[in-house]
Amino acid sequence: MTISRQLQYALIKNVAAPLLVKTDAWKSARSFRAKKDKPNPPFGPRLESYIKLKELMLEHYFTGRYADGAVPVAWITSGSPVELLRPFGFHIVYPENHAALCAVRRRAKDLCVHAENEGFCRDLCSYARTDFGSVMSGQTPVGRVPKPDLLVTCTNICQTALAWYKVLARKFNVPLYVFDTPFIYGEGEEHDVDYIVAQFHELIEMCEKVTGRKLDQKQLTYHTQLGCECSKAWGKVLDLCRNRPAPMTTFDAFIYIGPIVAMRGLPECLSFYKFLHDELQDRVSRGIGAIQNERYRLLWDNLPIWFAIRDLSTAFAQGGFNFVCSTYTNAWAETAHHFDPNDVYRSSAKLYSRIILNRDLRNKADLILKLCRDFQCDGAVLHSDRSCKPYSVGQYNLADILNREHGIKTMILEADHGDPRSYSPEQGELRVKAFMETFQ
Amino acid sequence: MTIASIGLDAGSTTVKAVAINPEGQIAARVIENTKPDISSQAERLIEGLRSETGSGPDTTVSATGYGRKMVRNAGKVITEITAHGRGAFFLAGKALTLVDVGGQDSKVIRIAASGNVEDFAMNDKCAAGTGRFLEVILHRLEIGYDQVEPMLDRASGSVSISNTCTVFAESEIISLLARGVPVEEIVYAVHAAFAERVGSLVMRLGRPSAIHMSGGGARNAGLVKLLGKHLCVPATVLPEAQFVGALGAALTAASTRAGI
Ligand code: SF4
């Protein structure tokens, strides 16, 4: 870390970024006011929270450009225990979140091709390929991504993340911590918890080495508690969609998920979800829905098809179909109840290992059935994601369980969350339309 | 003659159109290879049916198929799934599992006793489970559909092809030919691979007690027989097998007109 980088970073963080955000927010607020009361068919009125979200993400990615050399930087997977890193003052980069952003902005394909040209197989997850392409070409829609001082990967999402981070460790020549969470069958075992807790201590040691700082236990408790509150606040936002009509579609939730993925454990994340909650609550009390004519309610399984969110949400909304819940958005809220401030380590071990991707199929089926009941779903769309094998495996069995055992109409949509070459919009549209026709 | 409606199925390989009478019977039909300009082709075919049956310009038209959105003047536009479901239920008059082998995709549709589509499955993005796959391979071997069945009967089934990707399968076949493998064994291997692929599509919806077939692929009697054998269920070809989608569209047009 150099003093000049630290000064520059402080200036950017405290002066330039807030100024940039204010200017951007002013422009967005003006255009929002102009559009606010205009009809937005087939959707309901626009949400002001979107402007807040843009501000938050802009600030995060903008200050990130100047972070390396000024503060320690860690690149971590979405399922890694970020709260452990917060007390050390790391700027956190989530390559998955960045890759999703690339996909939304339609930049992922070129980055994937770049990675493939360097010899990475097309069967690899498109998040990994997008990240490799971005690292190797230096291209990103966010201007610049700071280089890491530490890499943390966690096996609770998949094994791809393991090989992916090994490649990054070689490329950047920085330490990598592999956080291993045993797969949970049934309710899990106590010795798994012991095993995970031991790794928390190892990871803390590694953070101390990389940053030259000692762990402040109070800070750890503070951020862990805050992380848990953020997850609970996100859960409360999602729960509002139990109302009829639902005030938000799952497609909106895919966009509003950004802060809970990238800023969990920070106060700004919590205040954002409180703002979003209040705005949605107001919609509920006034009976305003996210789509104009909610006739049927659906569940979405798996990651979003980032590059097709707009097309899909419009096609479904036009038919009067609203997605009111998803296993994906739920994943950032579902384990928060495990947290216990009096036993931070053991409760966090449960929180991180009991997520949907690290549990057996029966658990997933039960979860989907519960969501369908709680949110009164008429049907479900299971996105068979070519990239994400752990999320997609077993979906045909799930479809059977939902369809035959519980009479929930289910369709499987073959696509990819990031690589548009693995999705045929024409065939996708046909399936969606045919699926909607079966409800008539 | 009295015509209730016209249905048009603009598929990827062929465009089919039918005019039906008030009882739903097909009064006139036409089929042509799909042309690049689907709009004018559809207009011409509809016009042809109108003059053949003497029906007026106010006869309701419904369209389905990949080119459905290109059909101007179509009152109602429905997906192939719904169209095939309606057409097949009308022809069979009972709950059934329909296997439609079209040029661009194969679909399996489970139709309830009420006539509603209960569930469906389609092949994924590649051509391996489509009519196009068989067409390419049979063309390569210079064999017509009518020659397939006797060849399958003669074959011992001693050869199999591992690739169901159209492009790779073609090169695999070339190497089998180069090794002097008899053509009927190759034809068998290709059809067995196809039946396996379409068979698993059927099984996605659960094992049926019987299957009914439609689409261009239903003209291949050898394939129908092999698919039935593979699934261990009787396989029947629906009458008017290539016009099931167009019939479903026409029935939809008629019911829309009748306000049903
Ligand atoms: S394979 Fe799935 S879980 Fe793993 S990084 Fe890709 S999207 Fe995430």
XYZ file of C-alpha atoms and ligand atoms in Angstrom:
708
model
C 0.000 0.000 0.000
C 1.420 3.416 -0.890
C 0.503 6.686 0.799
C -0.250 8.379 -2.534
C -2.687 5.574 -3.509
C -4.308 5.822 -0.088
C -4.734 9.583 -0.421
C -6.137 9.224 -3.918
C -8.546 6.529 -2.715
C -9.690 8.649 0.244
C -10.321 11.558 -2.115
C -12.265 9.404 -4.549
C -14.286 7.715 -1.827
C -15.121 10.822 0.151
C -15.332 13.528 -2.518
C -15.365 12.375 -6.157
C -17.628 9.325 -5.817
C -20.336 11.094 -3.766
C -20.229 13.978 -6.264
C -20.532 11.649 -9.243
C -23.350 9.780 -7.569
C -25.188 13.013 -6.721
C -24.939 14.242 -10.324
C -26.102 10.909 -11.674
C -28.883 10.699 -9.095
C -30.039 14.209 -9.977
C -30.276 13.255 -13.669
C -32.010 9.960 -12.904
C -34.441 11.634 -10.509
C -35.367 14.145 -13.208
C -36.064 11.462 -15.784
C -37.876 9.394 -13.130
C -40.163 12.314 -12.281
C -40.893 12.784 -15.973
C -41.849 9.115 -16.394
C -43.283 8.462 -12.930
C -46.945 8.890 -13.738
C -46.782 7.746 -17.349
C -48.304 4.343 -18.099
C -45.737 1.594 -18.355
C -47.680 -1.346 -19.842
C -47.696 -4.256 -19.252
C -45.980 -3.263 -16.000
C -47.092 -1.196 -13.060
C -45.568 2.187 -12.221
C -41.786 2.550 -11.998
C -40.025 2.219 -8.648
C -37.920 5.025 -7.233
C -35.718 2.431 -5.555
C -34.157 1.776 -8.924
C -32.437 5.167 -8.768
C -31.134 4.378 -5.290
C -29.849 1.031 -6.538
C -28.000 2.673 -9.405
C -26.398 5.157 -6.992
C -25.269 2.406 -4.680
C -23.784 0.191 -7.376
C -22.176 3.138 -9.153
C -20.410 4.218 -5.976
C -19.291 0.674 -5.234
C -17.787 0.026 -8.649
C -16.410 3.560 -9.048
C -14.458 3.598 -5.772
C -13.368 0.048 -6.527
C -11.384 1.309 -9.507
C -8.948 3.019 -7.137
C -8.928 0.484 -4.329
C -5.850 -1.625 -5.076
C -2.675 -0.265 -3.590
C -4.758 1.803 -1.164
C -6.758 -0.769 0.778
C -6.534 -4.559 0.736
C -8.665 -6.087 -2.014
C -10.265 -9.531 -1.888
C -12.040 -11.356 -4.695
C -14.548 -13.793 -3.314
C -17.355 -16.089 -4.450
C -20.978 -15.252 -3.683
C -21.200 -17.957 -1.026
C -18.009 -17.013 0.842
C -18.170 -15.717 4.430
C -17.626 -12.053 3.574
C -18.331 -10.858 7.122
C -15.016 -12.338 8.223
C -13.171 -10.096 5.808
C -14.961 -6.857 6.640
C -13.117 -6.117 9.941
C -9.857 -6.070 7.959
C -11.051 -3.240 5.705
C -10.991 -5.231 2.462
C -12.605 -3.809 -0.636
C -14.585 -6.811 -1.814
C -14.984 -7.795 -5.452
C -17.521 -10.436 -6.460
C -16.497 -11.735 -9.892
C -19.925 -13.414 -10.226
C -21.694 -10.113 -9.658
C -19.369 -8.422 -12.132
C -19.990 -11.185 -14.686
C -23.755 -10.801 -14.237
C -23.376 -7.087 -14.877
C -21.404 -7.873 -18.054
C -24.240 -10.189 -19.152
C -26.946 -7.583 -18.474
C -24.954 -5.029 -20.480
C -24.487 -7.634 -23.265
C -20.729 -7.713 -22.917
C -20.421 -11.288 -21.631
C -20.373 -13.059 -24.982
C -17.265 -11.268 -26.241
C -15.498 -11.861 -22.940
C -16.431 -15.565 -23.067
C -15.058 -15.782 -26.603
C -11.842 -14.143 -25.414
C -11.474 -16.811 -22.722
C -12.271 -19.594 -25.204
C -9.605 -18.251 -27.554
C -7.169 -18.619 -24.677
C -8.094 -22.292 -24.412
C -10.881 -22.348 -21.824
C -13.589 -24.850 -22.655
C -17.029 -23.605 -23.676
C -18.603 -26.056 -21.229
C -17.191 -24.054 -18.325
C -19.617 -21.835 -16.413
C -20.080 -18.560 -18.318
C -19.399 -16.570 -15.133
C -15.918 -18.092 -15.013
C -15.363 -17.524 -18.737
C -16.587 -13.929 -18.492
C -14.239 -13.336 -15.585
C -11.266 -14.910 -17.362
C -12.044 -12.908 -20.493
C -12.245 -9.706 -18.471
C -9.044 -10.405 -16.531
C -7.115 -11.319 -19.677
C -8.389 -8.524 -21.886
C -8.746 -5.850 -19.197
C -12.217 -5.121 -20.568
C -15.109 -4.377 -18.248
C -18.217 -2.209 -18.367
C -17.300 -0.752 -14.946
C -14.129 0.989 -16.057
C -11.665 -1.045 -14.057
C -11.724 -3.880 -11.546
C -9.057 -3.630 -8.790
C -6.478 -6.409 -8.591
C -6.797 -8.793 -5.635
C -4.446 -9.257 -2.670
C -6.429 -12.274 -1.514
C -8.769 -14.789 -3.134
C -11.444 -16.675 -1.223
C -13.526 -19.400 -2.795
C -16.138 -21.545 -1.138
C -17.352 -24.962 -2.235
C -20.925 -24.308 -1.037
C -21.935 -23.170 -4.542
C -20.032 -25.534 -6.844
C -16.721 -27.125 -7.673
C -16.215 -24.818 -10.657
C -15.480 -22.031 -8.208
C -12.544 -24.065 -6.933
C -10.792 -24.491 -10.280
C -11.771 -20.957 -11.316
C -10.013 -19.391 -8.299
C -6.970 -21.613 -8.741
C -6.572 -20.095 -12.197
C -6.912 -16.605 -10.685
C -4.362 -17.421 -7.970
C -1.832 -18.427 -10.625
C -2.609 -15.393 -12.728
C -2.324 -12.828 -9.893
C 0.158 -14.772 -7.795
C -1.733 -14.028 -4.571
C -2.842 -16.316 -1.727
C -6.027 -18.338 -2.186
C -8.154 -19.655 0.637
C -10.393 -22.586 -0.231
C -13.282 -22.655 2.185
C -14.750 -26.133 2.148
C -18.343 -26.753 3.218
C -19.329 -30.433 3.199
C -22.470 -31.213 1.205
C -25.465 -31.422 3.504
C -27.707 -34.476 3.367
C -30.824 -34.145 5.513
C -30.173 -31.773 8.396
C -26.372 -32.056 8.436
C -23.978 -33.154 11.148
C -22.380 -31.380 14.101
C -18.894 -32.492 13.051
C -19.398 -30.596 9.773
C -19.905 -27.480 11.861
C -16.646 -28.140 13.769
C -14.825 -28.574 10.472
C -16.155 -25.270 9.114
C -15.451 -23.342 12.321
C -11.812 -24.492 12.199
C -11.606 -22.997 8.717
C -12.973 -19.643 9.915
C -9.937 -19.410 12.182
C -7.573 -20.337 9.362
C -9.122 -17.722 7.109
C -8.816 -15.072 9.832
C -5.124 -15.938 10.186
C -4.656 -15.555 6.465
C -6.431 -12.178 6.481
C -4.177 -11.043 9.313
C -1.124 -12.041 7.306
C -2.282 -10.352 4.094
C -3.357 -7.075 5.763
C -0.885 -6.958 8.650
C -3.819 -6.242 11.002
C -5.104 -8.163 14.019
C -8.734 -9.212 14.089
C -11.003 -6.874 16.026
C -13.538 -9.268 17.518
C -16.082 -6.497 18.119
C -15.921 -5.483 14.467
C -16.434 -9.087 13.460
C -19.569 -9.384 15.582
C -20.779 -6.027 14.237
C -20.396 -6.984 10.567
C -21.713 -10.507 11.052
C -24.787 -9.173 12.787
C -25.226 -6.520 10.125
C -24.826 -9.125 7.382
C -27.570 -11.136 8.982
C -29.818 -8.074 9.282
C -29.220 -7.324 5.599
C -30.313 -10.859 4.700
C -33.386 -10.555 6.890
C -34.259 -7.187 5.331
C -33.923 -8.756 1.876
C -36.169 -11.602 3.017
C -38.792 -9.093 4.161
C -38.677 -7.405 0.755
C -39.245 -10.750 -0.974
C -42.041 -11.660 1.422
C -44.088 -8.680 0.264
C -44.687 -10.604 -2.964
C -46.995 -12.930 -1.036
C -49.565 -10.173 -1.533
C -51.973 -10.206 -4.452
C -51.123 -8.507 -6.709
C -47.408 -8.803 -5.930
C -45.765 -5.373 -5.759
C -42.553 -6.599 -7.427
C -41.768 -9.280 -10.005
C -38.934 -11.743 -9.540
C -37.340 -10.174 -12.603
C -37.159 -6.892 -10.643
C -35.771 -8.811 -7.677
C -32.977 -10.154 -9.901
C -31.866 -6.558 -10.393
C -32.406 -5.503 -6.763
C -30.330 -8.444 -5.559
C -27.068 -6.556 -6.322
C -26.460 -5.068 -2.847
C -27.187 -8.261 -0.896
C -24.646 -10.084 -3.054
C -21.963 -7.400 -3.230
C -22.449 -5.333 -0.046
C -23.689 -7.708 2.609
C -22.542 -6.573 6.080
C -22.427 -2.861 5.184
C -24.873 -0.270 6.569
C -25.713 1.125 3.102
C -26.963 -2.309 2.044
C -29.355 -2.423 4.983
C -30.691 1.081 4.430
C -31.275 0.343 0.742
C -33.481 -2.644 1.526
C -35.400 -0.651 4.109
C -36.090 1.985 1.461
C -37.153 -0.646 -1.086
C -39.353 -2.344 1.507
C -41.135 0.902 2.351
C -41.766 1.704 -1.295
C -43.167 -1.776 -1.967
C -45.215 -1.736 1.228
C -46.807 1.482 0.034
C -47.710 -0.252 -3.248
C -49.247 -3.130 -1.318
C -51.387 -0.831 0.800
C -52.630 0.889 -2.354
C -53.220 -2.402 -4.168
C -50.731 -1.615 -6.940
C -49.149 -4.587 -8.676
C -45.821 -4.937 -10.443
C -47.698 -5.958 -13.589
C -50.980 -4.457 -14.671
C -53.039 -7.590 -14.872
C -51.800 -10.360 -12.566
C -53.833 -13.439 -13.521
C -51.376 -16.190 -12.709
C -48.453 -16.411 -10.302
C -45.259 -18.308 -11.004
C -42.067 -19.479 -9.333
C -38.658 -19.234 -11.038
C -35.926 -21.770 -10.323
C -32.196 -21.244 -10.953
C -30.203 -18.206 -11.991
C -31.770 -15.518 -14.162
C -31.102 -15.438 -17.894
C -29.412 -12.086 -17.404
C -29.386 -11.007 -21.030
C -33.051 -11.884 -21.625
C -34.663 -10.507 -18.456
C -36.439 -7.695 -20.286
C -37.803 -9.905 -23.106
C -38.969 -12.645 -20.780
C -40.515 -10.349 -18.207
C -42.432 -8.532 -20.948
C -43.645 -11.749 -22.612
C -44.927 -13.160 -19.320
C -46.409 -9.874 -18.126
C -48.289 -9.435 -21.402
C -49.959 -12.772 -20.771
C -50.849 -11.739 -17.194
C -48.213 -13.989 -15.616
C -46.189 -12.646 -12.721
C -43.168 -14.335 -11.176
C -43.618 -13.814 -7.468
C -40.777 -15.877 -5.992
C -37.613 -17.741 -6.910
C -35.196 -20.134 -5.285
C -32.357 -17.890 -6.454
C -33.438 -14.641 -4.793
C -34.513 -16.636 -1.758
C -30.990 -18.059 -1.405
C -29.723 -14.790 0.097
C -32.396 -14.818 2.776
C -33.064 -18.463 3.529
C -30.309 -19.165 6.062
C -30.293 -15.862 7.990
C -32.351 -17.424 10.794
C -29.382 -19.619 11.734
C -27.422 -16.602 12.972
C -26.857 -16.257 16.707
C -24.839 -13.216 17.915
C -23.839 -15.178 21.026
C -22.252 -17.906 18.966
C -20.994 -16.139 15.846
C -18.753 -18.930 14.535
C -20.974 -21.962 14.893
C -24.099 -20.199 13.760
C -22.271 -18.712 10.744
C -21.019 -22.186 9.873
C -24.629 -23.297 9.580
C -25.611 -20.159 7.739
C -22.995 -20.752 5.047
C -23.352 -24.489 4.624
C -27.165 -24.778 4.607
C -27.738 -22.889 1.352
C -29.771 -24.458 -1.423
C -26.851 -25.407 -3.688
C -25.157 -27.280 -0.871
C -28.149 -29.416 0.040
C -29.819 -32.483 -1.409
C -32.629 -32.615 -3.943
C -35.318 -33.499 -1.407
C -34.554 -30.267 0.400
C -34.822 -28.350 -2.860
C -38.137 -29.976 -3.715
C -39.512 -29.213 -0.239
C -38.314 -25.633 -0.510
C -39.963 -25.139 -3.901
C -43.203 -26.631 -2.659
C -43.139 -24.371 0.386
C -42.464 -21.303 -1.766
C -45.293 -22.303 -4.117
C -47.639 -22.610 -1.143
C -46.530 -19.432 0.627
C -46.642 -17.312 -2.512
C -49.719 -19.051 -3.988
C -48.071 -20.043 -7.264
C -50.044 -21.565 -10.121
C -46.962 -22.797 -11.940
C -43.184 -22.920 -12.053
C -40.503 -22.273 -14.649
C -37.312 -24.230 -14.132
C -34.447 -22.616 -15.996
C -32.120 -25.406 -17.046
C -28.897 -23.421 -16.989
C -26.260 -24.888 -19.267
C -23.550 -23.197 -17.210
C -24.693 -24.051 -13.727
C -24.730 -27.810 -13.480
C -25.202 -28.042 -9.683
C -28.298 -25.877 -9.864
C -29.747 -27.650 -12.914
C -29.164 -31.269 -11.993
C -32.345 -33.007 -10.907
C -34.724 -30.511 -12.494
C -36.560 -33.207 -14.436
C -37.256 -35.015 -11.170
C -38.340 -31.730 -9.653
C -40.681 -31.090 -12.572
C -42.195 -34.533 -12.001
C -42.689 -33.885 -8.306
C -44.293 -30.504 -8.923
C -46.378 -31.488 -11.902
C -47.531 -34.996 -11.148
C -47.535 -35.104 -7.385
C -48.747 -31.583 -6.722
C -50.483 -30.446 -9.911
C -48.248 -27.379 -10.298
C -47.793 -26.740 -14.019
C -44.095 -26.712 -14.715
C -41.942 -25.935 -17.704
C -38.233 -26.358 -18.264
C -36.565 -23.534 -20.151
C -33.154 -24.363 -21.587
C -30.763 -21.443 -21.607
C -27.702 -20.031 -19.906
C -27.377 -17.287 -17.343
C -24.605 -15.449 -19.162
C -23.784 -16.803 -22.603
C -26.422 -15.831 -25.176
C -25.082 -18.423 -27.622
C -26.675 -21.116 -25.473
C -30.159 -19.661 -25.741
C -32.417 -19.667 -28.746
C -34.836 -16.738 -28.277
C -37.196 -18.070 -30.971
C -37.542 -21.482 -29.325
C -37.597 -19.906 -25.876
C -40.469 -17.643 -26.864
C -42.370 -20.585 -28.372
C -42.053 -22.598 -25.172
C -43.090 -19.663 -23.037
C -46.146 -18.943 -25.200
C -47.134 -22.619 -25.346
C -46.723 -22.867 -21.568
C -48.986 -19.862 -21.065
C -51.551 -21.325 -23.466
C -51.823 -24.443 -21.308
C -53.336 -22.265 -18.536
C -56.298 -21.260 -20.693
C -69.174 -26.155 -50.107
C -69.554 -24.497 -46.707
C -66.249 -23.630 -45.114
C -65.997 -22.801 -41.415
C -62.391 -21.639 -41.314
C -58.864 -21.955 -42.641
C -55.778 -22.987 -40.653
C -52.219 -22.469 -41.735
C -49.133 -24.100 -40.256
C -45.982 -22.305 -41.415
C -43.269 -24.811 -40.494
C -39.544 -24.576 -41.055
C -39.540 -27.113 -43.906
C -43.100 -27.043 -45.235
C -46.135 -24.804 -45.084
C -49.444 -26.620 -44.679
C -52.917 -25.124 -44.980
C -56.374 -26.653 -44.626
C -59.943 -25.458 -45.023
C -62.475 -27.190 -42.752
C -66.230 -27.563 -42.937
C -68.510 -26.828 -39.944
C -68.070 -30.441 -38.741
C -64.309 -29.943 -38.597
C -63.608 -32.250 -41.545
C -60.804 -31.194 -43.850
C -62.427 -30.048 -47.101
C -59.248 -28.949 -48.871
C -55.565 -29.083 -48.106
C -52.299 -27.866 -49.555
C -48.639 -28.399 -48.673
C -45.538 -26.740 -50.098
C -41.894 -26.360 -49.208
C -41.351 -23.231 -47.123
C -40.268 -20.279 -49.259
C -38.112 -17.406 -47.998
C -41.036 -14.979 -48.251
C -43.518 -16.687 -45.949
C -45.986 -13.767 -45.947
C -46.745 -13.876 -49.649
C -46.590 -17.675 -49.733
C -49.184 -17.847 -46.936
C -51.401 -15.321 -48.682
C -51.210 -17.282 -51.933
C -52.033 -20.605 -50.241
C -54.966 -19.134 -48.349
C -56.246 -17.545 -51.548
C -55.888 -20.904 -53.326
C -57.960 -22.675 -50.655
C -60.600 -19.968 -50.809
C -61.057 -20.297 -54.540
C -60.911 -24.118 -54.396
C -63.681 -24.242 -51.808
C -65.548 -21.192 -53.034
C -65.367 -19.548 -49.607
C -65.430 -15.802 -49.248
C -62.742 -13.392 -48.067
C -64.363 -13.194 -44.623
C -63.538 -16.838 -43.773
C -61.602 -16.751 -40.492
C -57.955 -17.742 -40.629
C -55.684 -18.881 -37.808
C -51.961 -19.430 -38.067
C -49.398 -21.522 -36.236
C -45.818 -22.725 -36.785
C -42.488 -20.959 -36.817
C -43.597 -18.459 -39.433
C -46.961 -17.792 -37.749
C -46.191 -14.164 -37.067
C -45.546 -13.566 -40.756
C -49.089 -14.526 -41.729
C -50.998 -11.331 -42.401
C -54.768 -11.364 -41.806
C -54.549 -14.279 -39.371
C -57.224 -13.610 -36.778
C -55.684 -15.743 -34.089
C -52.092 -16.869 -33.821
C -51.322 -19.867 -31.619
C -48.230 -21.934 -30.880
C -47.637 -25.294 -32.534
C -48.109 -27.010 -29.197
C -51.667 -25.818 -28.771
C -52.437 -26.272 -32.483
C -51.163 -29.867 -32.546
C -52.951 -30.563 -29.281
C -56.291 -29.384 -30.703
C -55.830 -31.114 -34.057
C -54.722 -34.413 -32.545
C -57.532 -34.475 -29.994
C -60.083 -33.844 -32.737
C -58.678 -36.693 -34.833
C -58.210 -39.205 -32.016
C -61.256 -38.181 -29.974
C -59.606 -39.191 -26.692
C -56.723 -38.450 -24.325
C -53.425 -39.220 -26.025
C -49.681 -38.703 -26.155
C -48.701 -37.142 -29.457
C -45.209 -37.355 -30.906
C -44.752 -34.810 -33.669
C -41.538 -35.131 -35.652
C -41.186 -31.880 -37.531
C -38.358 -30.401 -39.553
C -37.019 -28.068 -36.912
C -38.104 -29.777 -33.747
C -39.714 -32.834 -32.287
C -42.383 -32.350 -29.700
C -44.229 -34.622 -27.373
C -47.604 -33.391 -26.183
C -49.757 -34.993 -23.522
C -53.408 -34.221 -24.139
C -55.988 -34.753 -21.419
C -59.441 -36.303 -21.865
C -60.799 -32.742 -21.810
C -58.752 -31.959 -24.920
C -56.462 -29.559 -23.051
C -52.700 -29.758 -23.381
C -51.491 -31.069 -20.034
C -47.761 -31.031 -20.606
C -45.264 -30.932 -23.426
C -41.578 -31.466 -24.124
C -39.464 -30.395 -27.058
C -36.000 -31.292 -28.213
C -33.313 -28.809 -27.284
C -31.557 -26.417 -29.587
C -29.649 -28.969 -31.680
C -30.968 -30.711 -34.777
C -30.273 -34.212 -33.486
C -33.848 -35.087 -32.548
C -35.527 -33.450 -35.509
C -36.813 -34.540 -38.886
C -33.919 -32.631 -40.398
C -31.467 -35.084 -38.829
C -33.011 -38.075 -40.577
C -33.441 -36.148 -43.800
C -29.761 -35.181 -43.941
C -28.574 -38.693 -43.201
C -31.006 -40.462 -45.552
C -30.161 -37.982 -48.299
C -26.499 -38.761 -47.776
C -27.270 -42.473 -48.175
C -29.605 -41.767 -51.133
C -32.525 -43.537 -49.466
C -36.201 -42.527 -49.521
C -38.627 -42.873 -46.566
C -40.444 -45.747 -48.283
C -37.246 -47.841 -48.415
C -36.554 -47.533 -44.688
C -38.954 -50.088 -43.194
C -37.793 -53.122 -45.192
C -34.203 -52.166 -44.501
C -34.835 -51.998 -40.756
C -36.493 -55.433 -40.940
C -33.447 -56.880 -42.668
C -30.833 -55.304 -40.391
C -29.324 -57.276 -37.530
C -28.726 -54.192 -35.370
C -25.062 -55.050 -34.944
C -23.833 -51.489 -35.524
C -24.549 -48.408 -33.498
C -23.647 -44.779 -33.950
C -22.464 -42.942 -30.914
C -23.076 -39.434 -32.188
C -26.550 -38.013 -32.469
C -25.171 -34.643 -33.530
C -26.174 -34.309 -37.192
C -22.764 -33.139 -38.346
C -20.724 -35.678 -36.390
C -23.146 -38.488 -37.182
C -22.683 -37.771 -40.857
C -18.918 -38.174 -40.620
C -19.337 -41.277 -38.452
C -21.526 -42.745 -41.183
C -18.944 -41.969 -43.842
C -16.369 -43.932 -41.905
C -18.831 -46.834 -41.459
C -19.404 -46.851 -45.219
C -15.651 -46.796 -45.780
C -15.375 -49.856 -43.535
C -17.855 -51.661 -45.794
C -20.696 -51.829 -43.245
C -23.950 -52.711 -45.114
C -26.230 -49.724 -45.686
C -29.208 -51.296 -43.884
C -27.119 -51.637 -40.713
C -26.260 -47.958 -40.907
C -29.886 -47.014 -41.542
C -30.867 -49.085 -38.520
C -28.202 -47.473 -36.344
C -29.329 -43.979 -37.330
C -32.987 -44.731 -36.645
C -32.172 -46.440 -33.362
C -30.203 -43.379 -32.245
C -33.107 -41.177 -33.273
C -35.683 -43.357 -31.521
C -33.588 -43.250 -28.375
C -33.434 -39.491 -28.500
C -37.128 -38.944 -29.182
C -37.949 -41.791 -26.788
C -36.330 -39.973 -23.895
C -38.363 -36.898 -24.804
C -41.495 -39.042 -24.495
C -40.314 -40.447 -21.177
C -39.872 -36.950 -19.800
C -43.647 -36.786 -19.647
C -43.950 -40.260 -18.163
C -44.387 -43.614 -19.913
C -47.551 -43.522 -22.020
C -49.730 -46.551 -22.771
C -49.553 -45.739 -26.497
C -48.259 -43.018 -28.770
C -49.774 -41.273 -31.779
C -47.536 -39.705 -34.358
C -47.769 -36.710 -36.641
C -45.530 -34.426 -38.692
C -43.307 -35.183 -41.659
C -41.458 -37.846 -39.660
C -44.675 -39.904 -39.357
C -44.364 -40.676 -43.076
C -41.333 -42.780 -42.178
C -43.085 -46.071 -41.307
C -39.812 -47.649 -40.199
C -39.252 -44.907 -37.665
C -42.792 -45.211 -36.291
C -42.345 -48.947 -35.814
C -38.923 -48.606 -34.204
C -40.050 -45.865 -31.825
C -42.979 -47.994 -30.672
C -40.621 -50.934 -30.181
C -38.129 -48.803 -28.294
C -40.823 -47.531 -25.919
C -42.613 -50.916 -25.797
C -45.945 -49.278 -26.652
C -48.157 -49.340 -29.752
C -47.402 -46.468 -32.135
C -50.151 -45.239 -34.477
C -49.939 -42.621 -37.183
C -52.762 -40.079 -37.038
C -54.753 -39.597 -40.228
C -53.763 -36.361 -41.989
C -50.474 -36.653 -40.078
C -48.842 -33.692 -41.766
C -51.862 -31.439 -41.343
C -52.500 -31.864 -37.619
C -51.115 -28.407 -36.759
C -53.010 -26.695 -39.583
C -56.191 -28.508 -38.548
C -55.707 -27.378 -34.942
C -55.301 -23.801 -36.162
C -58.460 -24.077 -38.300
C -60.430 -25.499 -35.357
C -59.224 -22.582 -33.228
C -60.310 -20.115 -35.899
C -63.730 -21.775 -36.090
C -64.224 -21.760 -32.320
C -63.097 -18.128 -32.078
C -65.648 -17.247 -34.694
C -68.330 -19.192 -32.865
C -67.314 -17.365 -29.703
C -66.316 -20.615 -27.971
S -21.384 -23.147 -11.882
Fe -23.209 -22.232 -10.951
S -22.692 -21.982 -8.809
Fe -20.780 -22.302 -9.901
S -20.041 -20.245 -10.358
Fe -21.219 -20.920 -12.131
S -23.269 -20.137 -11.752
Fe -22.185 -20.073 -9.800
